[in-house]
Coordinates of C-alpha atoms in Angstrom, one line a residue:
M160 CA 16.1 -25.9 -25.8
R161 CA 15.0 -22.6 -27.1
N162 CA 17.1 -20.9 -29.7
S163 CA 17.4 -17.9 -27.2
D164 CA 19.2 -20.4 -25.1
R165 CA 21.9 -21.5 -27.8
R166 CA 24.2 -18.0 -27.4
E167 CA 27.5 -18.6 -27.3
T168 CA 30.7 -16.3 -26.9
S169 CA 33.9 -15.9 -24.9
L170 CA 32.7 -14.8 -21.5
T171 CA 34.2 -12.3 -19.8
K172 CA 33.7 -9.5 -17.4
R173 CA 33.0 -6.8 -19.7
A174 CA 30.8 -9.3 -21.8
V175 CA 28.8 -10.1 -18.9
D176 CA 28.4 -6.2 -17.9
A177 CA 27.2 -5.7 -21.7
L178 CA 24.6 -8.1 -21.5
T179 CA 21.0 -6.6 -21.6
P180 CA 17.5 -8.1 -20.8
E181 CA 15.1 -9.1 -22.9
P182 CA 11.4 -10.2 -23.1
E183 CA 12.4 -13.6 -22.5
R184 CA 14.8 -15.3 -20.2
Y185 CA 17.7 -16.1 -22.2
T186 CA 21.5 -17.7 -21.9
V187 CA 24.8 -17.3 -22.9
W188 CA 27.4 -19.8 -22.8
D189 CA 31.0 -19.7 -22.5
A190 CA 32.9 -20.6 -25.7
A191 CA 36.0 -21.1 -23.7
L192 CA 34.7 -23.1 -20.9
P193 CA 31.6 -25.4 -22.4
G194 CA 29.0 -25.8 -19.6
F195 CA 29.7 -22.6 -17.9
G196 CA 27.4 -19.8 -18.9
V197 CA 25.4 -16.8 -17.5
R198 CA 21.4 -16.6 -17.4
V199 CA 19.8 -13.2 -18.0
T200 CA 16.1 -12.6 -16.6
P201 CA 13.7 -10.0 -18.2
Q202 CA 14.3 -7.8 -15.4
G203 CA 18.0 -7.7 -15.8
A204 CA 19.6 -10.3 -13.0
K205 CA 22.4 -12.0 -14.3
I206 CA 23.0 -15.5 -12.7
F207 CA 26.2 -17.9 -13.2
I208 CA 25.4 -21.5 -14.2
V209 CA 27.3 -24.5 -15.1
K210 CA 25.8 -27.3 -16.8
V211 CA 27.7 -31.0 -15.8
R212 CA 27.5 -34.6 -16.7
I213 CA 28.4 -36.9 -13.7
G214 CA 30.9 -39.3 -15.2
R215 CA 31.5 -40.4 -18.6
G216 CA 29.5 -42.1 -21.6
R217 CA 26.0 -42.0 -22.6
S218 CA 25.1 -43.1 -19.2
A219 CA 26.2 -39.8 -17.7
Q220 CA 23.4 -37.8 -16.0
Q221 CA 23.1 -34.0 -16.5
R222 CA 23.2 -31.7 -13.5
W223 CA 22.5 -27.7 -13.8
I224 CA 24.1 -25.8 -10.9
T225 CA 23.2 -22.4 -10.0
L226 CA 26.7 -20.6 -8.7
G227 CA 25.5 -16.9 -7.8
R228 CA 24.4 -13.5 -9.1
F229 CA 26.6 -11.5 -11.1
G230 CA 27.6 -8.7 -8.6
P231 CA 27.8 -10.4 -5.2
M232 CA 29.7 -12.9 -7.1
T233 CA 32.3 -11.8 -9.5
F234 CA 32.9 -13.2 -12.8
D235 CA 36.5 -14.6 -11.9
S236 CA 35.2 -16.5 -8.9
A237 CA 32.3 -18.0 -10.9
K238 CA 34.3 -19.0 -13.5
A239 CA 36.6 -20.9 -11.1
E240 CA 33.7 -22.6 -9.3
A241 CA 32.3 -23.7 -12.7
R242 CA 36.0 -25.2 -13.5
A243 CA 35.8 -26.9 -10.0
A244 CA 32.6 -28.5 -10.5
L245 CA 33.1 -29.8 -14.0
A246 CA 36.5 -31.4 -12.9
R247 CA 34.6 -33.3 -10.0
A248 CA 31.8 -34.2 -12.4
L249 CA 34.3 -36.0 -14.8
I250 CA 35.4 -38.3 -12.1
G251 CA 31.9 -39.0 -11.2
Q252 CA 31.4 -36.9 -8.0
E253 CA 28.2 -35.7 -7.3
P254 CA 27.7 -31.8 -6.7
D255 CA 27.9 -30.7 -3.6
P256 CA 24.4 -30.2 -2.1
R257 CA 24.3 -26.4 -1.7
P258 CA 25.0 -25.1 -5.1
T259 CA 23.0 -27.8 -7.0
I260 CA 20.0 -26.3 -5.0
D261 CA 18.8 -23.5 -6.8
P262 CA 17.5 -20.9 -3.8
L263 CA 15.3 -19.1 -6.4
D264 CA 13.8 -22.6 -7.2
M265 CA 13.3 -23.5 -3.9
L266 CA 11.8 -19.9 -2.6
T267 CA 8.4 -19.8 -1.5
V268 CA 5.3 -17.3 -1.3
E269 CA 5.9 -16.9 2.3
A270 CA 9.7 -16.2 2.1
L271 CA 8.9 -13.7 -0.8
C272 CA 6.4 -12.0 1.6
Q273 CA 9.0 -12.0 4.3
R274 CA 11.9 -10.6 1.9
W275 CA 9.4 -7.7 0.9
L276 CA 8.5 -6.9 4.5
E277 CA 12.3 -6.6 5.0
R278 CA 13.3 -4.7 2.0
G279 CA 10.1 -3.6 -0.1
A280 CA 7.4 -2.8 2.3
L281 CA 8.6 0.5 3.3
R282 CA 8.5 2.1 0.1
S283 CA 5.3 3.1 -1.6
R284 CA 2.9 0.8 -3.5
G285 CA -0.3 1.5 -5.6
A286 CA -1.2 2.9 -8.9
G287 CA -1.2 6.4 -7.5
A288 CA 2.2 6.1 -5.6
R289 CA 5.3 7.9 -6.2
F290 CA 7.9 4.7 -6.4
G291 CA 10.4 5.1 -3.6
Q292 CA 8.0 7.2 -1.5
L293 CA 8.1 5.9 2.5
R294 CA 5.0 4.5 3.7
S295 CA 3.8 4.6 7.4
P296 CA 4.4 1.8 9.8
K297 CA 0.6 1.6 10.4
N298 CA 0.2 0.9 6.8
I299 CA 2.9 -1.5 6.8
L300 CA 1.6 -3.3 9.8
I301 CA -1.6 -3.7 8.1
D302 CA -0.2 -5.3 5.1
K303 CA 1.8 -7.6 7.3
G304 CA -1.4 -8.6 9.0
R305 CA -3.3 -9.6 5.8
I306 CA 0.1 -11.7 4.6
N307 CA -0.1 -13.6 8.2
A308 CA -3.9 -13.7 8.2
H309 CA -4.6 -14.5 4.7
I310 CA -1.6 -15.0 2.2
V311 CA 0.5 -17.5 4.4
P312 CA -2.2 -20.0 5.5
L313 CA -3.6 -20.4 2.1
I314 CA -0.7 -20.4 -0.4
G315 CA 2.3 -19.5 1.5
R316 CA 4.0 -23.0 1.1
V317 CA 3.7 -22.8 -2.9
R318 CA 7.3 -22.5 -4.2
L319 CA 7.4 -19.6 -6.4
K320 CA 8.3 -21.4 -9.6
D321 CA 5.1 -23.4 -9.0
L322 CA 2.9 -20.1 -8.5
Q323 CA 0.0 -19.9 -11.0
R324 CA -3.1 -17.6 -11.8
R325 CA -5.2 -20.5 -10.5
H326 CA -3.6 -20.4 -6.9
I327 CA -4.3 -16.6 -6.7
T328 CA -7.8 -17.3 -7.8
T329 CA -8.5 -20.1 -5.3
M330 CA -7.1 -18.0 -2.4
R331 CA -9.4 -15.0 -3.5
D332 CA -12.5 -16.9 -3.4
D333 CA -11.4 -18.7 0.0
I334 CA -10.9 -15.4 1.5
A335 CA -14.2 -14.0 0.0
R336 CA -16.5 -17.1 1.6
G337 CA -14.7 -16.5 5.1
A338 CA -12.5 -19.4 5.2
T339 CA -9.7 -17.2 7.0
K340 CA -12.1 -15.8 9.4
K341 CA -11.1 -16.0 13.1
I342 CA -10.8 -14.1 16.3
E343 CA -7.4 -13.8 18.0
Y344 CA -6.9 -13.1 21.5
T345 CA -3.8 -10.8 21.4
K346 CA -3.4 -10.1 25.3
P347 CA -5.5 -10.6 28.1
R348 CA -7.9 -8.0 27.5
G349 CA -7.8 -7.7 23.8
K350 CA -8.6 -9.6 20.6
R351 CA -7.7 -9.1 16.8
V352 CA -10.7 -10.2 14.4
V353 CA -9.6 -11.2 11.1
G354 CA -12.5 -10.7 8.6
G355 CA -13.4 -12.1 5.1
G356 CA -15.6 -11.0 2.2
D357 CA -15.0 -9.7 -1.2
G358 CA -13.6 -6.3 0.0
T359 CA -11.0 -8.3 2.0
A360 CA -10.2 -10.8 -0.7
T361 CA -9.6 -7.8 -3.3
R362 CA -7.3 -5.8 -1.0
T363 CA -5.4 -8.9 -0.2
V364 CA -5.1 -9.8 -3.9
R365 CA -3.7 -6.4 -4.8
L366 CA -1.3 -6.6 -1.9
L367 CA 0.1 -10.1 -3.2
S368 CA 0.3 -8.7 -6.6
S369 CA 2.7 -5.8 -5.1
I370 CA 4.7 -8.2 -3.6
L371 CA 4.8 -10.3 -6.5
S372 CA 5.8 -7.3 -8.7
F373 CA 8.9 -6.7 -6.1
G374 CA 9.7 -10.5 -6.8
V375 CA 10.1 -9.5 -10.2
R376 CA 12.2 -6.5 -9.6
E377 CA 14.2 -8.3 -7.9
G378 CA 15.0 -11.0 -10.4
L379 CA 13.3 -13.7 -8.4
I380 CA 10.4 -14.4 -10.9
D381 CA 10.2 -13.6 -14.4
A382 CA 6.1 -12.5 -14.4
N383 CA 3.8 -11.6 -12.1
P384 CA 1.0 -13.9 -12.1
A385 CA -1.7 -11.9 -10.1
I386 CA -1.9 -9.5 -13.2
G387 CA -5.2 -9.9 -14.6
V388 CA -6.8 -11.7 -11.7
E389 CA -10.5 -10.6 -11.3
T390 CA -11.7 -9.0 -8.2
T391 CA -14.7 -7.2 -6.7
P392 CA -14.3 -3.5 -7.1
D393 CA -14.0 -1.7 -3.6
K394 CA -17.4 -0.3 -2.4
M395 CA -16.6 3.3 -2.3
R396 CA -18.9 4.1 0.6
T397 CA -19.1 8.0 0.6
R398 CA -21.6 9.5 3.1
F399 CA -21.7 13.4 3.1
L400 CA -23.3 15.8 5.8
S401 CA -26.0 18.1 4.7
K402 CA -25.8 21.6 6.4
E403 CA -28.7 20.7 8.3
E404 CA -26.8 17.7 9.7
A405 CA -23.8 19.4 10.1
A406 CA -25.5 22.0 12.4
R407 CA -27.1 19.2 14.4
L408 CA -23.8 17.6 14.8
G409 CA -22.8 20.9 16.2
E410 CA -25.4 20.7 18.8
A411 CA -24.7 17.6 19.8
L412 CA -20.9 18.2 20.5
R413 CA -22.0 21.1 22.6
T414 CA -24.5 18.6 24.4
A415 CA -21.9 15.9 24.5
E416 CA -19.7 18.2 26.3
D417 CA -22.2 19.5 28.9
Q418 CA -22.6 15.8 29.4
G419 CA -19.0 15.2 30.4
V420 CA -17.7 13.4 27.5
H421 CA -14.1 13.9 27.3
P422 CA -12.8 17.4 25.8
Y423 CA -10.3 15.6 24.0
G424 CA -12.7 13.4 21.9
I425 CA -14.9 16.5 21.3
A426 CA -11.8 18.4 20.3
V427 CA -10.6 15.8 17.7
I428 CA -14.2 15.5 16.3
R429 CA -14.5 19.2 15.5
L430 CA -10.7 19.4 13.9
L431 CA -11.3 16.3 11.9
A432 CA -14.5 18.4 10.5
M433 CA -12.8 21.4 10.2
S434 CA -9.8 20.3 8.2
G435 CA -10.9 16.9 6.5
A436 CA -7.7 15.0 7.9
R437 CA -7.5 11.5 8.4
K438 CA -8.3 10.3 12.0
G439 CA -4.7 9.1 12.8
E440 CA -3.3 12.4 12.0
I441 CA -5.2 14.4 14.3
E442 CA -5.4 11.7 17.0
G443 CA -1.8 11.5 17.4
L444 CA -0.8 14.9 16.6
K445 CA 2.1 16.5 18.7
W446 CA 2.7 20.2 19.8
S447 CA 5.8 20.4 17.8
N448 CA 3.6 19.5 14.7
I449 CA 1.9 22.9 15.0
D450 CA 3.1 25.7 13.6
E451 CA 1.0 29.0 14.1
G452 CA 3.6 31.2 12.4
T453 CA 3.2 29.4 8.9
G454 CA 0.0 28.4 9.5
H455 CA 0.2 24.7 9.2
I456 CA 0.2 21.4 10.8
R457 CA 3.3 19.6 9.8
L458 CA 3.7 15.7 9.5
A459 CA 6.4 13.9 9.1
M460 CA 4.6 10.9 8.1
S461 CA 1.2 10.3 7.0
K462 CA -0.9 7.6 4.7
T463 CA 0.6 9.2 1.7
G464 CA 3.8 10.6 3.2
P465 CA 5.1 13.6 4.7
R466 CA 2.2 16.2 4.7
L467 CA 1.1 19.9 5.4
I468 CA -2.2 20.7 6.8
Q469 CA -3.6 24.1 6.6
L470 CA -4.2 25.2 10.1
T471 CA -7.2 27.7 10.1
E472 CA -8.1 30.4 12.7
P473 CA -11.1 27.9 14.3
M474 CA -8.9 25.3 14.3
V475 CA -6.3 27.3 16.4
A476 CA -9.2 28.4 18.7
V477 CA -10.0 24.6 19.2
L478 CA -6.3 23.7 20.0
R479 CA -5.7 26.8 22.4
S480 CA -8.9 25.3 24.3
I481 CA -6.8 22.4 24.8
P482 CA -4.5 22.6 28.2
R483 CA -1.0 21.2 27.8
V484 CA 0.0 18.1 29.8
A485 CA 3.5 18.2 31.4
G486 CA 5.6 15.3 30.4
T487 CA 4.0 14.5 27.2
E488 CA 4.7 15.7 23.6
F489 CA 1.1 14.7 22.6
V490 CA -1.6 17.1 22.1
F491 CA -4.2 14.3 22.9
P492 CA -2.4 11.9 25.4
A493 CA -4.0 9.2 27.0
Y494 CA -3.8 10.3 30.4
T495 CA -4.7 13.7 31.6
L496 CA -4.6 15.2 35.1
D497 CA -8.4 14.0 35.7
K498 CA -9.4 11.1 33.7
P499 CA -7.9 8.8 31.0
F500 CA -8.8 9.6 27.2
H501 CA -9.8 6.4 25.7
G502 CA -9.6 7.3 22.0
V503 CA -12.6 9.1 19.8
P504 CA -14.7 6.2 19.2
Q505 CA -16.7 6.6 22.2
A506 CA -17.2 10.3 22.1
W507 CA -18.0 9.8 18.2
K508 CA -20.6 7.3 19.2
T509 CA -22.4 9.7 21.8
A510 CA -22.4 12.6 19.5
R511 CA -23.8 10.6 16.6
A512 CA -26.5 9.4 18.8
L513 CA -27.6 12.8 19.9
A514 CA -27.5 14.2 16.6
G515 CA -29.4 11.3 15.0
L516 CA -26.8 10.5 12.7
E517 CA -26.2 6.8 13.2
D518 CA -25.4 6.0 9.5
V519 CA -22.3 8.3 9.7
R520 CA -18.9 7.4 10.1
L521 CA -16.0 9.3 11.7
H522 CA -14.3 9.4 8.3
D523 CA -17.7 10.9 6.6
L524 CA -16.6 13.9 8.2
R525 CA -13.3 14.0 5.8
H526 CA -15.9 13.6 3.0
S527 CA -18.2 16.3 4.1
A528 CA -15.1 18.7 4.1
A529 CA -14.8 18.1 0.7
S530 CA -18.1 18.6 -0.3
F531 CA -18.4 21.9 1.4
A532 CA -15.3 23.1 -0.4
L533 CA -17.0 22.1 -3.8
A534 CA -20.1 23.8 -2.8
N535 CA -18.1 27.0 -2.2
G536 CA -16.4 26.7 -5.5
V537 CA -12.9 25.3 -4.6
P538 CA -11.3 23.2 -7.4
L539 CA -10.9 19.4 -7.1
E540 CA -7.2 20.0 -7.6
V541 CA -7.2 22.4 -4.3
I542 CA -9.0 20.2 -2.5
G543 CA -6.9 17.3 -3.2
R544 CA -4.2 18.9 -1.6
L545 CA -6.0 20.0 1.2
L546 CA -6.9 16.3 2.0
G547 CA -3.6 15.1 1.4
H548 CA -4.2 13.0 -1.7
R549 CA -1.1 11.6 -3.4
D550 CA -3.2 11.3 -6.7
L551 CA -5.8 13.4 -8.5
K552 CA -7.6 10.1 -9.6
T553 CA -8.5 9.9 -5.8
T554 CA -9.9 13.1 -5.6
R555 CA -12.5 12.5 -8.6
R556 CA -14.6 10.5 -6.1
Y557 CA -16.1 13.7 -5.5
A558 CA -16.4 14.8 -9.2
H559 CA -20.3 14.4 -9.2
L560 CA -20.6 17.0 -6.4
A561 CA -18.7 19.6 -8.7
D562 CA -21.1 18.6 -11.3
E563 CA -24.0 19.5 -9.4
V564 CA -22.5 22.7 -8.0
A565 CA -22.1 23.5 -12.0
K566 CA -25.5 22.7 -12.7
V567 CA -27.1 25.0 -10.0
A568 CA -24.8 27.7 -11.2
A569 CA -25.5 27.1 -15.0
E570 CA -29.5 27.1 -13.7
K571 CA -28.9 30.4 -12.3
T572 CA -27.1 32.0 -15.2
A573 CA -29.8 30.6 -17.6
A574 CA -32.5 32.1 -15.8
I575 CA -30.8 35.4 -15.5
V576 CA -29.9 35.6 -19.2
Q577 CA -33.8 34.4 -19.7
D578 CA -35.3 37.4 -18.0
L579 CA -32.8 39.7 -19.4
F580 CA -34.0 38.5 -23.0
A581 CA -37.8 38.9 -21.6
G582 CA -37.0 42.5 -20.7
K583 CA -37.1 41.8 -16.6
S584 CA -34.4 42.6 -14.1
R585 CA -33.5 40.6 -11.3
P586 CA -31.9 41.8 -8.0
N587 CA -28.4 41.4 -7.7
R588 CA -28.2 38.8 -5.2
E589 CA -28.9 34.9 -4.8
S590 CA -32.3 34.0 -4.6

């Protein structure tokens, strides 16, 4: 037994209230009722326990009983249960099966994941997140899919008290080599593809680490074994349109419109390119979100929580060209009076092919909006606000573009000064 477990005092409710967490778990025993104590975890959880011996003499076997957590269980009821357990043990009666099984000892990774989905998933996670900020249902659904597809099949049955780093690294490697890849048929005409690879493994380990951190905060485990597990850095594939490519895409959109591509798809693509918004933010837009008076699109929920998108005149012109469909609040409903709208991918595929931009993703329009803003001297902090980034570190991926803009400006400035020093004059315009 560690020295930190040999503390003894006269336990009272006030004494238990005063106990504070320390770097290591410790136990304080009651001097008035030997065997009764309270265990304090580094996260501040206080759990009543009682240590008994069944029968008398040297052959008496020792049992540890978890009574309950301080808060849900009062001090007086815990002490009363401890007295009853000690009395039963003296006459050789085995403890009741219910209290002898510590629920914390039996809790599995799968059970913790389920508890996190019920109590912790709604709140933000990640290095750039403000703790407590609400997350979108879509992101929670993605996390649930990763839990069911990767975490539960591979380590779901492992008890939390037995979970070690080796379990997590093995899970990571199994996902990376495709051990959990499969195709699920979710409905008669639908399917869900569960992928693998380094990227999926990295994102799953990060999700598990967030869930385990939740377990630490809840006092279910003392430490997060996922901390320090090596992962493959995300491949930040960032493609930007040049001015010439943007012009080609604009021409392709006009051609696609003439060819009968659904106008909703064309409109969504134009709004994405103009605003730098995310696909889901525009595709799921409601008329009630559009506030022309203040010049904003107001979203109660986005990937990073509530968000305002600047509403510009070109965007207003696109929105005004879309007829409102009776009986729906959505700007781009699935069904119109003439033909159904099946989403943006088909329209994007057609426009991309017409423009000869087969390597460009729809999401790259968001990156391109940032690059055009930088080229016009907009600071990174402002671009972060325009894109709805929660943390400036996310916007830093565009820093190299800002450096290029600064380099061009520096070259022009140096050339002007050089000419002035040489007695030459330059026209007051850009070359």
